[in-house]
XYZ file of C-alpha atoms in Angstrom:
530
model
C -50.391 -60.413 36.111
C -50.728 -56.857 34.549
C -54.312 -55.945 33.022
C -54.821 -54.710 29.620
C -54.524 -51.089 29.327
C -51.267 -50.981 31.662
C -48.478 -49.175 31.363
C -46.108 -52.398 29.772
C -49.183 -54.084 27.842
C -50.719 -53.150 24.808
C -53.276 -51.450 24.517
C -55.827 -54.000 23.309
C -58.925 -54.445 25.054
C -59.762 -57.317 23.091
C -57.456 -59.819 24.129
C -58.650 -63.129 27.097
C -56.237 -63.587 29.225
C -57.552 -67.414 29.466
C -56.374 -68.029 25.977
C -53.125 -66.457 25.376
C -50.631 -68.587 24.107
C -46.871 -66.382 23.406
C -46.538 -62.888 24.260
C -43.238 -60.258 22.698
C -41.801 -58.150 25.001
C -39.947 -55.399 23.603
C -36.857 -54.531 24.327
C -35.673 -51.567 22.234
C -37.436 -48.679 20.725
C -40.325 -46.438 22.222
C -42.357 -49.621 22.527
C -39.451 -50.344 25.316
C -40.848 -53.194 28.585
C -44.075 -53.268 26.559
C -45.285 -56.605 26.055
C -48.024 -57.615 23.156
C -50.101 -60.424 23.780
C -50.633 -63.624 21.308
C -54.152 -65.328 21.924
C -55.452 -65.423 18.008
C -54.526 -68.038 15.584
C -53.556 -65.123 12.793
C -51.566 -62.010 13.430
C -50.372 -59.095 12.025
C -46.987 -57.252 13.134
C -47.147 -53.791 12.530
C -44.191 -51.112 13.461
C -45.255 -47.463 13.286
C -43.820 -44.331 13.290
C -40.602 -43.991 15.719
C -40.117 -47.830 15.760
C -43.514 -48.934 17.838
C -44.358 -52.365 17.710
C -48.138 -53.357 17.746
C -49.668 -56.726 16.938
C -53.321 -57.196 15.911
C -56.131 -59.482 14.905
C -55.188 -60.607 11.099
C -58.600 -60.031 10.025
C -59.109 -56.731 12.001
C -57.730 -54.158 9.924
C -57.224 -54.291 5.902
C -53.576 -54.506 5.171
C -51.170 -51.608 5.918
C -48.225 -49.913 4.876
C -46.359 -50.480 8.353
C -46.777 -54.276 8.106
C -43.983 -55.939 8.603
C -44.967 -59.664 9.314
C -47.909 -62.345 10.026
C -47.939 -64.504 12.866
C -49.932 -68.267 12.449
C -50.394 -70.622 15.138
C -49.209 -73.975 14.359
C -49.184 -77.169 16.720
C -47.099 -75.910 19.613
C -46.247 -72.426 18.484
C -46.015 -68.925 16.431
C -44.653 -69.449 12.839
C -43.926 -66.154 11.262
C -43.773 -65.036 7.755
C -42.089 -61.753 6.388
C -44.086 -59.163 4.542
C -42.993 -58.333 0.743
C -40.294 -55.806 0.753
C -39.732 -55.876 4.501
C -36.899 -57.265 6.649
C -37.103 -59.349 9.863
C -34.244 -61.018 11.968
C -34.550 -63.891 14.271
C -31.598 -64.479 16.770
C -29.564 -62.052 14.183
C -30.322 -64.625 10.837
C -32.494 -62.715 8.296
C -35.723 -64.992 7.686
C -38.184 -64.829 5.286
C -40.547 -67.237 7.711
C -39.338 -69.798 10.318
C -41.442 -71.444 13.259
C -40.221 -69.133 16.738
C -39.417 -71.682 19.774
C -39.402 -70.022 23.043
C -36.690 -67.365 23.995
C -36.101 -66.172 20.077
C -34.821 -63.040 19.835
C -37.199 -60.767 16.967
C -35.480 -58.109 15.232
C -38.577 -55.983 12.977
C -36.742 -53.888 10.331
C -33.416 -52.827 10.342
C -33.601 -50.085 12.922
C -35.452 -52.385 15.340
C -37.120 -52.361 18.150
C -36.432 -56.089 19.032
C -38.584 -57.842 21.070
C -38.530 -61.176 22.716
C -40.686 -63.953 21.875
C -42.030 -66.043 25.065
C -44.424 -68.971 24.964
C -46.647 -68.976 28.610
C -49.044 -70.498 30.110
C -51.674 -67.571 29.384
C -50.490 -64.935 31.647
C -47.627 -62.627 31.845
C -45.176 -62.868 34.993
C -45.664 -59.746 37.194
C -41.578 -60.213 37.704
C -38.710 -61.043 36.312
C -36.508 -63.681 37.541
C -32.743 -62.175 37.734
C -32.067 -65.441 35.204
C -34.555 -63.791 32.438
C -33.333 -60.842 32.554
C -30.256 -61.493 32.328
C -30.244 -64.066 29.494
C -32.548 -61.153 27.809
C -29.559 -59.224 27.810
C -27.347 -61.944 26.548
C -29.428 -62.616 23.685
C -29.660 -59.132 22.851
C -25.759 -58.492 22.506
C -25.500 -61.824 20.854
C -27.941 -60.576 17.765
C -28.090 -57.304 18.001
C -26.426 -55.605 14.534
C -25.767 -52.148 16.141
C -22.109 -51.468 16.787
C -20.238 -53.214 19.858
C -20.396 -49.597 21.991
C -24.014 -49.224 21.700
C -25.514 -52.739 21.941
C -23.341 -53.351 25.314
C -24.434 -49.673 26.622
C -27.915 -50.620 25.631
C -28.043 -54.005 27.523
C -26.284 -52.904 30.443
C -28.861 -50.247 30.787
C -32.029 -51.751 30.237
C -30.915 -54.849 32.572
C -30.281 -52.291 35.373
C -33.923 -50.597 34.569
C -35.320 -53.939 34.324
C -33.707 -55.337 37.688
C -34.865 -52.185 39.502
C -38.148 -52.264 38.357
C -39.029 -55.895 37.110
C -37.884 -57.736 40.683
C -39.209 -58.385 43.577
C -38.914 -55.610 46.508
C -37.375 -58.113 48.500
C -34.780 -58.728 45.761
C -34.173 -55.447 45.616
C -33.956 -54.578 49.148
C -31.314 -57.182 48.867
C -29.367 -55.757 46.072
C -29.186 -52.720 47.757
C -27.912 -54.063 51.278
C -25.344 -56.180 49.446
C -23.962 -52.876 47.337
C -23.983 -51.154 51.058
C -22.186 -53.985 52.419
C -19.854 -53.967 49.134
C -19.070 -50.443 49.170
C -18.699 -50.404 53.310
C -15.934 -53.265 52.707
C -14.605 -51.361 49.947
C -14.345 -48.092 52.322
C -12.565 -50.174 55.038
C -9.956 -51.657 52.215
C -9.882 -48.181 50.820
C -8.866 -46.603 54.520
C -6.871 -49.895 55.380
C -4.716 -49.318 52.150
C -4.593 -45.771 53.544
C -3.214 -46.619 56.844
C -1.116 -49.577 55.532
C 0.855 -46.701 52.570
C 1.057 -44.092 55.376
C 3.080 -46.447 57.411
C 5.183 -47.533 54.824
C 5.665 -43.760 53.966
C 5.879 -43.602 57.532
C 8.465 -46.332 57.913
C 10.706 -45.246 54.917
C 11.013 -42.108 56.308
C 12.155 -43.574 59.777
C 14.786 -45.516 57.555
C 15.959 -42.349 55.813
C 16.000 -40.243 59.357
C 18.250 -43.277 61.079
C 20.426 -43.566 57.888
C 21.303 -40.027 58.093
C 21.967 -39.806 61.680
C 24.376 -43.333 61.471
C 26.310 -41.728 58.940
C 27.477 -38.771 61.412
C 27.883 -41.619 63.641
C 30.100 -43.660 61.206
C 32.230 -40.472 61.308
C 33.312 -40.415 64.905
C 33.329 -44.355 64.625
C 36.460 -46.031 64.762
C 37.867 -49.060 62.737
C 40.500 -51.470 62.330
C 41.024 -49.424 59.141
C 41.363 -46.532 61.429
C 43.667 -48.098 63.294
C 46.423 -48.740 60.597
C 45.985 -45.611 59.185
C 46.543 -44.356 62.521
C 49.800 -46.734 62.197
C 51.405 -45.237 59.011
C 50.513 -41.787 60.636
C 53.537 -42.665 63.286
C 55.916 -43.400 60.803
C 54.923 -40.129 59.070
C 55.767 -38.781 62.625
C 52.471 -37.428 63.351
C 53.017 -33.637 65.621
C 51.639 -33.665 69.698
C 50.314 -31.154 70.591
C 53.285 -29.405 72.216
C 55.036 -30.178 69.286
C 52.708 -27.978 67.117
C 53.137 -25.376 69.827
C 56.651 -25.553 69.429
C 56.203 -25.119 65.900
C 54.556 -21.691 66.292
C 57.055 -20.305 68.698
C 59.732 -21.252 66.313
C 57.913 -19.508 63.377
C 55.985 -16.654 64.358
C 57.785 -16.297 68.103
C 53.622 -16.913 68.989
C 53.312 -16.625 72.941
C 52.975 -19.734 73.639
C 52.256 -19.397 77.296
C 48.751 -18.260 76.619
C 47.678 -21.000 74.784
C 49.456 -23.409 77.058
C 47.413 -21.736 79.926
C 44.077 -21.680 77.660
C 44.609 -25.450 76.875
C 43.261 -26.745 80.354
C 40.141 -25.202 80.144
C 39.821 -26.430 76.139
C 37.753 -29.798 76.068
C 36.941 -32.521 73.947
C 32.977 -32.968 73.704
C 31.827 -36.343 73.977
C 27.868 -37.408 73.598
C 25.555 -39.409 71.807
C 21.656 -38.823 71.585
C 18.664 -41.470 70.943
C 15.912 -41.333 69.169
C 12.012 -40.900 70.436
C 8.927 -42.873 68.865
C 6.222 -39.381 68.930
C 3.175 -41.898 68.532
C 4.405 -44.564 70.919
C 6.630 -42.094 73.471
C 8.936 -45.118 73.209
C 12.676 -44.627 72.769
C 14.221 -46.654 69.477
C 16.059 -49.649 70.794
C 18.258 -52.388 69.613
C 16.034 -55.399 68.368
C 18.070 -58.414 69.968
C 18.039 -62.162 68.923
C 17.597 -65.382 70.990
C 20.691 -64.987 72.178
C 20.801 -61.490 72.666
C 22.894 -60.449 69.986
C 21.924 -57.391 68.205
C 19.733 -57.999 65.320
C 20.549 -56.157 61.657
C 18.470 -55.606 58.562
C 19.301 -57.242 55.748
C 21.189 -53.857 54.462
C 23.888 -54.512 57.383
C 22.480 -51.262 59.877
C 20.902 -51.908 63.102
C 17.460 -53.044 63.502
C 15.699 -50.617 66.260
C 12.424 -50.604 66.900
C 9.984 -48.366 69.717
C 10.172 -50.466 72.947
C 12.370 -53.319 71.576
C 14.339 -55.246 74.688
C 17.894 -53.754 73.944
C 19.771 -50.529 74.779
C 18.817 -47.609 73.516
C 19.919 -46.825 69.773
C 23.336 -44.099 70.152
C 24.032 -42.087 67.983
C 27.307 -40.831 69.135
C 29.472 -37.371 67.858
C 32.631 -35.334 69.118
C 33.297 -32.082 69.194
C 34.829 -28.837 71.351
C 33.929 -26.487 73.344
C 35.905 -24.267 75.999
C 35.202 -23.020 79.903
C 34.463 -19.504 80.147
C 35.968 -17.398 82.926
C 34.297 -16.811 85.933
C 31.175 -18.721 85.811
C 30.823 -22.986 85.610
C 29.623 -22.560 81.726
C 31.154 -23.771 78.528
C 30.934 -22.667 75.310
C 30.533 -24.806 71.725
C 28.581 -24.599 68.827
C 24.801 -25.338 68.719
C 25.710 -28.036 66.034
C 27.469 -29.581 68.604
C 24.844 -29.402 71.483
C 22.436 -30.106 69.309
C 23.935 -32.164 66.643
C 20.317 -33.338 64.975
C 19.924 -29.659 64.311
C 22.347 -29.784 61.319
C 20.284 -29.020 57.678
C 17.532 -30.581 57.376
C 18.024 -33.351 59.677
C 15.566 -32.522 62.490
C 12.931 -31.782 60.019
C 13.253 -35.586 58.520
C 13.245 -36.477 62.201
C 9.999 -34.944 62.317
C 8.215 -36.346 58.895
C 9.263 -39.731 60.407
C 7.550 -39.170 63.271
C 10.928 -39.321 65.857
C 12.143 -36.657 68.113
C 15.846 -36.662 69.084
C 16.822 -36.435 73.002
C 20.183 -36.124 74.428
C 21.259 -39.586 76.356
C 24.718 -38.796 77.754
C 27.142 -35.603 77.299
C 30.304 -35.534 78.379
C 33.110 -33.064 78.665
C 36.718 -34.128 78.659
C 39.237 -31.450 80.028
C 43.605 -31.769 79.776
C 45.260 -32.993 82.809
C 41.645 -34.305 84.312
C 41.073 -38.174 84.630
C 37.317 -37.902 84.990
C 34.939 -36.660 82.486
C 32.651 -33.546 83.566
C 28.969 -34.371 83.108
C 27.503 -31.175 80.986
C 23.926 -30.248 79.868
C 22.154 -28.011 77.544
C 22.052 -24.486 79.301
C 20.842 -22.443 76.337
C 21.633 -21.889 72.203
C 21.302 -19.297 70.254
C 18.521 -18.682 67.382
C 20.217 -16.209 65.933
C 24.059 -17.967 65.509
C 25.545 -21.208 65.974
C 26.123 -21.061 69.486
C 24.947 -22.979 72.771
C 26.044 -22.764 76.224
C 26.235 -26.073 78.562
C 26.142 -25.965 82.151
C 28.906 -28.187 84.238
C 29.880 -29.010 87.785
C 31.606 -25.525 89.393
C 33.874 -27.789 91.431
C 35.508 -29.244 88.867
C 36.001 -26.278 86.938
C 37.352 -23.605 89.310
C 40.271 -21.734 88.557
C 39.458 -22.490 84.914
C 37.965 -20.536 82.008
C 39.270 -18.560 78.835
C 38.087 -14.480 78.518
C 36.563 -12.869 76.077
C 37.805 -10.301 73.992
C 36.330 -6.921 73.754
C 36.301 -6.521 70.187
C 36.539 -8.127 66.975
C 39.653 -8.736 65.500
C 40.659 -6.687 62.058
C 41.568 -8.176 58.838
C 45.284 -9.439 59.124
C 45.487 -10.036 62.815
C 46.790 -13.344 63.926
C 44.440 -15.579 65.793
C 44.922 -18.697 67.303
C 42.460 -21.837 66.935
C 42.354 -24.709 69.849
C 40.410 -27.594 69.431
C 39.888 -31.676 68.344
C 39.544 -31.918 64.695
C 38.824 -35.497 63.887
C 37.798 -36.348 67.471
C 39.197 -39.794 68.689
C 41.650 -40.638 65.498
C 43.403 -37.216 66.923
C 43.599 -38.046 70.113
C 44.783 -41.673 69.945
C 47.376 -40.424 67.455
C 48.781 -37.777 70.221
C 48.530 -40.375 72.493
C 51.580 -42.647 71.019
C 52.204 -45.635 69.326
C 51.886 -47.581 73.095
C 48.407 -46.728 73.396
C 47.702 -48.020 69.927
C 49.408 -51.205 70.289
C 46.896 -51.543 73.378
C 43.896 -51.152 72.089
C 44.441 -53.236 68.890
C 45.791 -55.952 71.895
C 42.762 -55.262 73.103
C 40.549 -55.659 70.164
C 37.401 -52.990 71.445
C 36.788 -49.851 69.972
C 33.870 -48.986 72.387
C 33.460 -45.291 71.418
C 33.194 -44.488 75.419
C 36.138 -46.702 77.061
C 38.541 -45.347 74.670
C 37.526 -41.817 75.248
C 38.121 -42.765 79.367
C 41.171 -44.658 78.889
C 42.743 -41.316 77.430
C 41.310 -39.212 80.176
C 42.781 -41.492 82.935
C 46.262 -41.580 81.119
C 46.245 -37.835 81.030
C 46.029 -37.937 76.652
C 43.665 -35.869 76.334
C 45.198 -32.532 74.376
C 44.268 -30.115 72.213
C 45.500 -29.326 69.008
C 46.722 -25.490 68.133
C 46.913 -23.836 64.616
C 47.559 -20.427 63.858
C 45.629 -18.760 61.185
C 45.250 -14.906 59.877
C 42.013 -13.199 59.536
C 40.902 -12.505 56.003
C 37.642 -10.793 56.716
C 35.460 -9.530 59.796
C 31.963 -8.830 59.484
C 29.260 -8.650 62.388
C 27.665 -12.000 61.485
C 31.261 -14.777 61.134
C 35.038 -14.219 61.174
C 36.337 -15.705 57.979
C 40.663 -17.077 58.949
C 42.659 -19.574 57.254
C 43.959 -21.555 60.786
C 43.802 -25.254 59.935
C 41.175 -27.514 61.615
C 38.503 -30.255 60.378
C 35.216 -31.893 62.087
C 35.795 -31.922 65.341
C 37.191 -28.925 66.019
C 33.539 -27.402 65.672
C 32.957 -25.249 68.593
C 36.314 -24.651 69.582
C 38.022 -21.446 70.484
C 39.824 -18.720 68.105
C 42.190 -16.340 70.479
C 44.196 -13.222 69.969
C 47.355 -12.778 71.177
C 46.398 -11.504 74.190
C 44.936 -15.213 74.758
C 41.224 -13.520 74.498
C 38.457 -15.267 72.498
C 37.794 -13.741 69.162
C 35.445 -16.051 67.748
C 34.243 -19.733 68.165
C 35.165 -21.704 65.282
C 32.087 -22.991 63.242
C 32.566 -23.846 59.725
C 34.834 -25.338 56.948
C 34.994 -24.188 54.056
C 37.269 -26.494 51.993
C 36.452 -25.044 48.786
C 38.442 -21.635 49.585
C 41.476 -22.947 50.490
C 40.881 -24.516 53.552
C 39.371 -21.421 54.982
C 37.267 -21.288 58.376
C 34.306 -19.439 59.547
C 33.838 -18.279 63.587
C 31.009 -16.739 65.345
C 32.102 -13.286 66.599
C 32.571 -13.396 70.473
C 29.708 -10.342 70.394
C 27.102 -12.985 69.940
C 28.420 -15.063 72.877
C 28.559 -12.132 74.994
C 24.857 -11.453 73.690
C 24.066 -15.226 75.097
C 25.817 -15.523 78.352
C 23.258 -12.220 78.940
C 19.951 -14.162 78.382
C 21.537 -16.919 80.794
C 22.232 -14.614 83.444
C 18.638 -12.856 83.155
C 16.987 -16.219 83.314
């Protein structure tokens, strides 16, 4: 129980403790968590300059121009009466005198303060219960007339002065560990809503990064769509490869026993690479079902996931590259080495958090029923350009030379290679081997490939071309070719490599781009001085 004289009591002197009967505790104005004690039978409410409240003794003081009411005890409790000319609410109804019960809510004037009226049992409580307080606030936005904005700004402040400082310590202490204990649950939502949208982010890019690399993969896919367009292709009487040979003699008297001879050591480029989990180290694999049937999302494309049970996720591409004379190395374009290195492809590898490896590269030559296994030697930084390593016995007496300078606008050029990768090769092969593998019914991307190695199909296709432009950076020709012929050789009529072909570019007339031989020569040299 506070004294007299304390900071929150009035400063009355006068006043027994042993008889007080009510007490008003302010709650607004400078007179703010001050409480005024009610002992006598007759009181006088006075409010002073800047809105303090002060009660005294009726009979102390003659009246005064700051009255503002009279208190008189009756029976069980304060009944108050208004002063002439002034204005008093209770629980927001203006009164001219009423009998307070317990609780009331005292509004003296029209600027306040308000003040609570309690009845006790002649003291004061040193604390608050969490209840009072609370229902003081209540009461106060309930009949309070100051605008909405202020009178809830008002109570939410003076509740959170009066909880800090009207409680118990223990209350408090609690308070504060349950905030600690709030805000520590809110840090660990906050972090696991963190984790949970970075792996969604995470995952979405994994989607994108698989999506792109399928749709190379759809590419060198084949069909039964494929196969019937393969179909009307016979009937349009689709050209072999000798027979597009035979077309050049016939129109440009083109010696056709150099590009016979550079033919065998011309390949068709066969791989497919998989795809590496950074955080895991875990390759992406087929996600198989109960009975071990590959499992898609509900989009229709593979599900893979880091260390599922199934094979490793392919994703397969074609291309060309040539044997070089006089050393076991072939020649192709980086793009085709390194076929995630297209764009921006191996940086949305990256954001997804995947690294692509090689899983199986293969080299098909003419006239050889066994693929050549071939790996990454070295590529170029500077031009599209890489240079595989293969076995030197199966390559000897093989390999194409390089020519010693560029070619000049006008020159013919020759340009070997496999545009459109299997559909090419199936369609040189004949209608016989067609009819076999829709008998068949599989279009495994790797036993087709075989089956036209072992039945000696495997050809390249030859174009002639003339050279529109040479600069030190790409030959720019107009020889025919597609995907698939990337990395392929461009020769001179000497039978010497010019350039490797490159790029398409459709948009000028079916034009083609090649890396000058110079830069090849340039990259053979850093092999050779590993």
């Amino acid at each position: 129980m506070r004294k007299p004289g304390e900071k929150g009591v009035a400063p009355s002197s006068t006043v027994d403790r042993r008889e007080v009967r009510a007490f008003l505790e302010s709650l607004t104005g400078p007179s703010r968590g001050n409480v005024n004690w009610l002992a006598d039978n007759a009181l006088t409410v006075s409010v002073g300059e800047g809105r303090a409240l002060s009660v005294r003794p009726k009979d102390d003081l003659p009246p005064h121009d700051n009255d503002i009411a009279t208190l008189q005890w009756a029976d069980d409790g304060y009944a108050i009466t208004v002063s002439a000319g002034r204005n008093v609410w209770v629980n927001g109804q203006e009164i001219s005198s009423t009998l307070l019960v317990h609780g009331d809510m005292i509004e003296f004037g029209e600027k306040g303060p308000m003040s609570r009226y309690r009845l006790c049992n002649h003291s004061y409580p040193v604390r608050h219960t969490v209840e009072d307080i609370l229902s003081d606030a209540y009461a106060y936005t309930r009949t309070s007339r100051r605008p909405f904005a202020k009178k809830m700004s008002g109570a939410l402040r003076d509740s959170g002065r009066r909880l800090v400082s009207q409680t118990t310590f223990l209350f408090r202490i609690t308070v504060v560990a349950a905030l600690l204990v709030i805000l520590g649950f809110g840090f660990l939502l906050y972090q696991n809503d963190r984790r949970l949208a970075d792996s969604i982010e995470q995952e979405s890019r994994k989607i994108e990064a698989v999506a792109i690399m399928l749709a190379q993969t759809r590419e060198d896919a084949l069909t039964p769509k494929d196969l019937a367009s393969l179909r009307e292709a016979f009937e349009s009487q689709v050209l072999s490869a000798e027979q597009r040979l035979g077309t050049l003699e016939h129109r440009a008297g083109a010696p056709t026993r150099v590009i016979a001879a550079s033919t065998r050591s011309v390949a068709f480029i066969q791989g497919a690479y998989g795809l590496r989990h950074l955080e895991s180290g875990k390759l992406l694999r087929h996600v198989l079902g109960p009975n071990g049937e590959k499992l898609k999302t509900p989009l229709g494309q593979p599900l893979i996931e880091p260390g599922a049970m199934g094979e490793p996720a392919e994703f397969q591409f074609t291309g060309t590259g040539f044997l070089l004379e006089g050393v076991p190395l072939m020649a192709t374009n980086r793009h085709v080495a390194l076929p995630w290195t297209s764009g921006d492809r191996e940086q949305t590898l990256k954001d997804a958090g995947l690294k692509a490896e090689m899983l199986r590269l293969l080299a098909y030559l003419p006239d050889q029923a066994e693929p050549i296994e071939a790996q990454l030697e070295r590529f170029s930084e500077m031009a599209d350009l890489a240079i595989l390593a293969v076995d030197p016995g199966k390559v000897h007496g093989l390999g194409m030379p390089l020519a010693d300078a560029a070619p000049q606008a006008g020159e013919e050029l020759y340009l070997l290679g496999y545009p459109t990768g299997l559909k090419a090769l199936i369609a040189q092969a004949g209608p016989g081997f067609l009819e076999m593998l829709e008998k068949d019914g599989t279009l495994n991307f790797w036993s087709i490939a075989s089956q036209l190695s072992a039945q000696s199909k495997i050809q390249p296709l030859a174009s002639r071309g003339i050279v529109a432009r040479t600069s030190s950076g790409a030959i720019v020709y107009d020889a025919e070719t597609t995907t698939g012929g990337s990395g392929g050789p461009a020769l001179n009529r000497r039978g010497e490599v010019v350039a490797i072909n490159a790029a398409i570019l459709p948009e000028f007339g079916g034009s083609n781009i090649g890396v000058p031989v110079a830069h090849l020569k340039a990259l053979l040299r850093e092999v050779e001085s590993q």
